[in-house]
Amino acid sequence: MRQGLICAAGHDSGSRTFLPFVKEQIVADVETLQQDYLAQIANADLAALEEIRIAALGKQGAITGLLKTLGSMSPEERQEQGPRINGAREAVTSAIAARKDALESAALNERLAAEAIDLTLPVAPSPQGSVHPVAQVMDELAEIFADLGFAVATGPEIESGWYNFTALNMPETHPARAMHDTFYFPDRNADGEEMLLRTHTSPVQIRTMMGQKPPIRIIAPGRTYRSDSDATHTPMFHQVEGLVIDRGITMAHLKWTLETFVRAFFERDDIVLRLRPSYFPFTEPSAEVDVGFTVEKGKRVVGGDPTGPNGGWMEILGSGMVNPKVIEHCGLDPDEWQGFAFGCGIDRLAMLKYGMDDLRAFFDGDLRWLKHYGFSSLDVPTLSGGVGA
Ligand code: 2NL
């Protein structure tokens, strides 16, 4: 039908000489043509629309062919036919555009309905890391001691012999200096000092005493290093030290602080402490601190009666009154300022609290172990009982 019309319009013949004779025909054809196209457009899909557009308005299109005939018409004819043909062109053009719009928005609505997302569905689980027990315990320590007015202090893991030993009343000839199994660097620093990996976090406390005025209340958790390796010792381990410097500090403050800390940490009020005389070069007097334990369901737990049939004592801390020589080394007057200090292994605290029995697993990075013993990063390490509850 379309082909017939195109022929009738004289377009495909390529001969303009026919045109004067088909004038009347054009008039009738433009309307028929337009009706025909509009009817087709009304039912076309997107692919058919494009075919119709090419057939009607393309370079070789039927309406384009009619438009071309305008040039060879007399002015009067053109005045009559021009609006008709252009009207047809505009009607078909806008019908195509409208149909295209309708089809596209219908397709979009269909997609929107089909691809709708149910926001109430739970999210698909994604792999999650966990908080290492050592990190968890460090957070718990910071939390407990914050309640007691202690700040967390940190410092370098590479230290000089002076900060790690000399300031702590361990001169170069001191036997304890050899006993620490220290990792030394082959070269000295610019000031000719021997350099090492800190064997305890005490140098952090030395730096704090030298850098700020008392009163001082800090804990110094962190990595420490000793050349030691067996089932209960790793060359890198974690330590927390605590330090209080103020006027009139006594061993009573030390004992109360440690008792309060241990009870908050293990979340039991029936934990008792035993202080045994000991020796550290940096404290005088010094005391090793034992906690009472009992055996419950075949496992040692901190708390309960250490003098009962299932009870005993276990050492968990070293402590003492800061040696006046150490206070002096830090530029403070020991007649005005006194203090207590303590030190404790974090890895062992974690093993005791969370029931792990092999220290080496802490540093193997085995994902199954980390998943089992790790903590959620969303857990807040605040202790439900709080300090002194
Ligand atoms: C232990 C013993 C201890 C300290 C650490 C300390 C620090 C300064 C001054 C005095 Cl700056 N003392 N720290 C005191 C007593 C014991 O640790 O057995 N640690 C695992």
XYZ file of C-alpha atoms and ligand atoms in Angstrom:
409
model
C 0.000 0.000 0.000
C 2.750 2.380 0.965
C 4.770 1.421 -2.049
C 1.707 2.084 -4.210
C 1.271 5.522 -2.784
C 4.887 6.380 -3.278
C 4.531 5.423 -6.935
C 1.348 7.405 -7.194
C 3.190 10.436 -5.865
C 5.640 9.973 -8.681
C 8.517 9.819 -6.314
C 10.124 6.537 -7.229
C 9.680 7.136 -10.922
C 12.235 9.920 -10.702
C 10.279 11.780 -13.313
C 8.925 15.164 -12.411
C 7.063 15.410 -15.712
C 4.402 13.172 -14.209
C 3.672 15.533 -11.397
C 1.244 17.966 -12.969
C -0.925 15.032 -13.878
C -1.051 13.590 -10.401
C -1.850 16.800 -8.558
C -5.356 15.722 -7.604
C -4.019 12.357 -6.701
C -1.503 13.957 -4.274
C -4.234 15.815 -2.475
C -6.167 12.654 -1.886
C -2.983 10.668 -1.190
C -1.584 13.024 1.456
C -4.620 12.469 3.607
C -4.752 8.735 2.976
C -1.021 8.498 3.511
C -1.264 10.392 6.780
C -4.194 8.256 8.022
C -2.389 5.122 7.004
C 0.793 6.097 8.838
C -1.046 7.254 11.953
C -2.919 3.938 12.076
C 0.329 2.011 11.734
C 2.050 4.177 14.350
C -0.761 3.565 16.833
C 0.053 -0.140 16.922
C 3.812 -0.097 16.264
C 6.498 -1.278 18.627
C 9.834 0.578 18.802
C 11.407 -1.366 15.917
C 8.337 -0.899 13.685
C 8.264 2.828 14.574
C 11.766 3.234 13.209
C 10.764 1.410 10.009
C 7.755 3.672 9.625
C 9.880 6.749 10.244
C 12.293 5.710 7.492
C 9.468 4.820 5.073
C 7.655 8.120 5.683
C 10.283 10.688 6.568
C 13.626 9.120 5.584
C 15.627 10.349 2.613
C 13.659 8.062 0.337
C 10.475 8.371 2.410
C 7.008 8.883 0.968
C 6.342 12.203 2.717
C 9.863 13.381 1.945
C 9.088 12.546 -1.716
C 5.933 14.652 -1.580
C 7.830 17.547 -0.006
C 10.276 17.426 -2.889
C 7.423 17.911 -5.367
C 6.667 21.334 -3.867
C 9.690 22.798 -5.655
C 8.271 22.128 -9.085
C 4.779 23.445 -8.347
C 3.373 26.777 -9.343
C 3.130 29.261 -6.471
C -0.618 28.775 -6.208
C -0.349 25.038 -6.113
C 2.424 25.257 -3.575
C 0.308 27.506 -1.392
C -2.382 24.895 -1.441
C -0.295 21.718 -1.213
C 2.477 23.016 1.049
C 0.402 23.147 4.261
C -1.137 19.752 3.498
C 2.136 17.985 2.924
C 3.910 19.770 5.786
C 0.883 19.117 7.965
C 1.195 15.410 7.177
C 4.922 15.531 7.935
C 4.293 17.228 11.284
C 1.402 14.932 12.171
C 3.460 11.802 11.424
C 6.577 13.205 13.131
C 4.725 14.070 16.325
C 2.721 10.827 16.266
C 5.996 8.884 16.066
C 7.480 10.938 18.926
C 4.374 10.500 21.072
C 4.203 6.756 20.418
C 7.934 6.424 21.129
C 7.488 8.309 24.416
C 4.556 6.133 25.408
C 6.425 2.919 24.557
C 9.549 4.009 26.403
C 7.750 5.057 29.540
C 5.723 1.836 29.480
C 9.003 -0.115 29.204
C 10.483 1.907 32.040
C 7.443 1.334 34.262
C 7.603 -2.360 33.491
C 11.299 -2.430 34.471
C 10.643 -0.437 37.618
C 7.937 -2.890 38.631
C 10.027 -5.948 37.753
C 13.265 -4.698 39.305
C 11.767 -3.191 42.448
C 14.042 -3.638 45.472
C 12.563 -4.824 48.752
C 14.352 -2.621 51.250
C 12.997 -4.663 54.136
C 15.048 -7.736 53.109
C 18.139 -8.422 55.283
C 21.481 -7.611 53.602
C 23.532 -10.499 52.291
C 26.278 -11.348 54.781
C 29.768 -10.171 53.757
C 33.065 -11.487 55.157
C 33.951 -9.635 58.350
C 37.184 -9.384 60.268
C 37.275 -9.661 64.039
C 39.043 -7.881 66.866
C 42.072 -9.852 68.094
C 41.850 -10.860 71.778
C 44.995 -8.799 72.496
C 43.399 -5.690 70.982
C 40.187 -6.439 72.863
C 42.052 -6.717 76.198
C 43.960 -3.481 75.472
C 40.600 -1.739 74.916
C 39.256 -3.200 78.159
C 42.363 -2.029 80.056
C 42.011 1.483 78.662
C 38.335 1.469 79.666
C 38.900 0.243 83.231
C 41.819 2.564 83.927
C 40.023 5.520 82.336
C 37.389 5.063 85.065
C 40.229 5.352 87.615
C 41.563 8.550 86.024
C 44.439 7.037 83.996
C 45.362 8.177 80.470
C 46.838 5.863 77.833
C 50.452 6.700 76.893
C 52.388 5.319 73.914
C 55.960 5.606 72.672
C 58.551 4.193 70.257
C 59.285 0.470 70.010
C 62.871 1.235 68.980
C 64.581 2.713 72.031
C 67.987 3.731 73.285
C 69.687 1.863 76.113
C 69.217 4.926 78.287
C 65.384 5.006 78.140
C 65.010 1.226 78.272
C 67.582 0.512 81.029
C 69.744 3.302 82.462
C 66.868 5.610 83.447
C 65.260 2.628 85.182
C 68.234 2.169 87.496
C 69.839 -0.502 85.331
C 73.325 0.804 84.497
C 75.421 -0.921 81.810
C 76.998 -3.228 84.358
C 73.662 -4.266 85.875
C 73.069 -8.051 85.598
C 69.309 -7.527 84.840
C 70.362 -5.757 81.666
C 71.891 -9.004 80.400
C 68.906 -11.012 81.677
C 66.458 -9.224 79.392
C 67.569 -11.118 76.221
C 67.517 -7.851 74.339
C 67.417 -7.481 70.544
C 70.162 -4.929 69.787
C 70.597 -3.017 66.522
C 74.061 -3.402 64.967
C 74.603 0.379 64.823
C 74.483 3.083 67.458
C 72.427 6.253 66.914
C 73.818 9.724 66.044
C 74.562 10.367 69.747
C 76.547 7.132 70.012
C 73.850 5.397 72.070
C 73.147 1.684 71.747
C 69.761 1.069 70.097
C 67.381 -1.791 70.811
C 63.803 -3.048 70.638
C 62.200 -2.080 73.950
C 62.054 -5.039 76.355
C 59.170 -3.482 78.342
C 56.968 -0.387 78.038
C 58.716 1.341 80.973
C 60.545 3.757 78.598
C 57.091 5.176 77.712
C 56.639 6.032 81.379
C 60.135 7.537 81.586
C 59.319 9.746 78.578
C 56.025 10.782 80.217
C 57.719 11.693 83.526
C 60.320 13.734 81.659
C 57.743 15.420 79.432
C 54.917 16.388 81.779
C 54.474 17.621 85.301
C 52.988 15.437 88.061
C 50.440 14.379 89.058
C 50.740 11.592 86.493
C 48.369 8.687 86.066
C 49.015 6.612 82.951
C 48.966 3.128 81.571
C 51.364 2.187 78.754
C 50.159 -0.800 76.731
C 52.099 -2.017 73.697
C 54.442 -4.399 71.920
C 57.631 -5.473 73.627
C 60.489 -7.701 72.448
C 62.804 -10.284 73.977
C 64.939 -12.942 72.309
C 62.931 -15.796 73.755
C 60.803 -18.474 72.072
C 58.992 -21.517 73.450
C 55.432 -22.631 74.288
C 54.942 -19.760 76.753
C 57.279 -17.105 75.264
C 57.203 -15.351 71.887
C 59.916 -12.901 70.732
C 57.243 -10.206 70.471
C 54.681 -9.992 73.245
C 52.414 -7.358 74.779
C 52.789 -5.609 78.052
C 50.893 -3.036 80.007
C 52.573 -0.932 82.641
C 50.909 1.543 84.948
C 52.385 4.534 86.719
C 51.139 7.000 89.305
C 53.281 9.936 90.434
C 51.859 12.360 92.985
C 52.427 13.617 96.531
C 51.921 11.173 99.360
C 51.454 7.999 97.274
C 51.814 4.780 99.281
C 51.611 1.021 98.810
C 47.997 1.205 99.977
C 47.156 3.120 96.789
C 49.020 0.481 94.795
C 47.152 -2.402 96.388
C 43.705 -0.810 96.072
C 44.289 0.127 92.443
C 45.448 -3.361 91.469
C 42.601 -5.037 93.374
C 40.033 -2.765 91.734
C 41.580 -3.358 88.303
C 41.723 -7.157 88.645
C 38.122 -7.397 89.897
C 36.845 -5.194 87.052
C 38.896 -7.044 84.433
C 37.868 -10.573 85.433
C 34.378 -9.354 86.344
C 34.342 -11.027 89.775
C 34.140 -9.401 93.221
C 35.566 -12.421 95.068
C 39.127 -12.031 93.761
C 41.765 -11.670 96.476
C 45.347 -10.437 96.068
C 48.564 -11.511 97.729
C 51.611 -9.254 97.601
C 54.958 -11.079 97.920
C 58.235 -9.202 98.482
C 60.339 -9.173 95.330
C 63.059 -7.244 93.565
C 63.058 -4.938 90.537
C 65.811 -2.350 90.001
C 63.180 0.342 89.193
C 60.984 -0.116 92.304
C 61.724 -0.157 96.023
C 60.099 -1.883 97.785
C 58.885 -4.293 95.107
C 56.116 -6.852 95.214
C 54.942 -9.660 93.017
C 51.168 -9.846 92.936
C 49.295 -13.150 93.035
C 45.549 -13.579 92.530
C 43.496 -16.304 94.122
C 42.170 -18.949 91.733
C 39.874 -21.951 91.974
C 39.389 -24.921 89.683
C 35.878 -24.903 88.174
C 34.839 -27.697 85.766
C 38.481 -28.725 85.369
C 39.573 -25.190 84.442
C 41.516 -22.677 86.480
C 39.517 -19.500 86.952
C 40.537 -16.314 88.711
C 38.441 -15.779 91.859
C 37.094 -17.858 94.719
C 38.842 -19.021 97.875
C 42.556 -19.667 97.234
C 42.872 -21.449 100.604
C 40.031 -23.905 99.849
C 40.473 -27.438 98.464
C 40.262 -26.351 94.790
C 42.130 -23.095 95.289
C 45.611 -21.643 94.910
C 47.622 -18.544 94.077
C 48.850 -17.494 90.662
C 51.232 -14.675 89.863
C 49.929 -12.095 87.384
C 51.726 -8.811 88.085
C 54.977 -7.188 89.162
C 54.813 -3.918 91.045
C 56.377 -1.588 93.579
C 57.024 1.948 94.705
C 58.977 3.828 92.029
C 62.660 3.852 93.016
C 63.668 7.436 94.014
C 66.668 7.100 91.672
C 64.249 6.673 88.725
C 62.278 9.748 89.795
C 65.532 11.690 89.992
C 66.649 10.480 86.517
C 63.455 12.003 85.142
C 64.302 15.415 86.629
C 61.827 15.260 89.542
C 62.541 15.722 93.274
C 61.896 12.360 95.011
C 61.330 14.166 98.337
C 58.291 15.856 96.783
C 57.047 13.180 94.354
C 56.419 9.521 95.044
C 54.632 6.897 93.050
C 53.833 3.318 92.342
C 54.236 1.304 89.176
C 53.273 -2.109 87.912
C 53.799 -4.281 84.873
C 51.853 -7.182 83.452
C 51.738 -9.358 80.329
C 48.650 -8.662 78.206
C 48.809 -11.934 76.299
C 48.590 -13.902 79.522
C 45.722 -11.752 80.804
C 43.830 -12.518 77.571
C 44.561 -16.264 77.849
C 43.348 -16.340 81.447
C 40.168 -14.375 80.795
C 39.143 -15.972 77.502
C 40.395 -19.533 78.038
C 43.074 -19.899 75.382
C 45.925 -22.272 76.192
C 48.565 -21.789 73.477
C 50.265 -18.395 73.338
C 51.744 -19.106 69.894
C 48.261 -19.217 68.282
C 48.019 -15.469 69.086
C 50.564 -14.685 66.390
C 49.923 -17.411 63.771
C 47.219 -15.409 61.971
C 45.080 -18.537 61.507
C 41.683 -17.220 60.345
C 39.796 -20.095 62.028
C 41.386 -19.203 65.381
C 40.703 -15.493 64.854
C 37.070 -16.188 63.956
C 36.649 -18.359 67.045
C 38.410 -16.173 69.615
C 37.990 -12.765 67.926
C 35.506 -10.104 69.004
C 33.005 -8.067 67.020
C 34.260 -4.620 66.099
C 30.796 -3.367 67.054
C 31.143 -4.518 70.659
C 31.935 -1.726 73.058
C 34.477 -2.984 75.613
C 32.722 -1.207 78.433
C 32.354 -3.606 81.332
C 28.765 -4.028 82.371
C 29.617 -3.929 86.079
C 31.915 -0.939 85.780
C 34.777 -0.314 88.177
C 34.008 -0.981 91.844
C 30.490 -2.313 91.180
C 56.818 -7.419 85.494
C 57.261 -6.299 86.332
C 57.127 -3.983 86.545
C 57.403 -1.640 86.614
C 57.204 -2.789 85.904
C 58.114 0.676 86.311
C 58.220 1.712 85.429
C 58.823 2.859 85.835
C 59.289 3.004 87.074
C 59.155 1.958 87.926
Cl 58.999 4.147 84.753
N 58.590 0.804 87.539
N 57.538 -0.445 85.936
C 57.473 -1.687 87.993
C 57.390 -2.913 88.624
C 57.205 -4.076 87.907
O 56.927 -5.073 85.766
O 56.882 -8.518 85.941
N 56.358 -7.132 84.304
C 55.872 -8.152 83.413
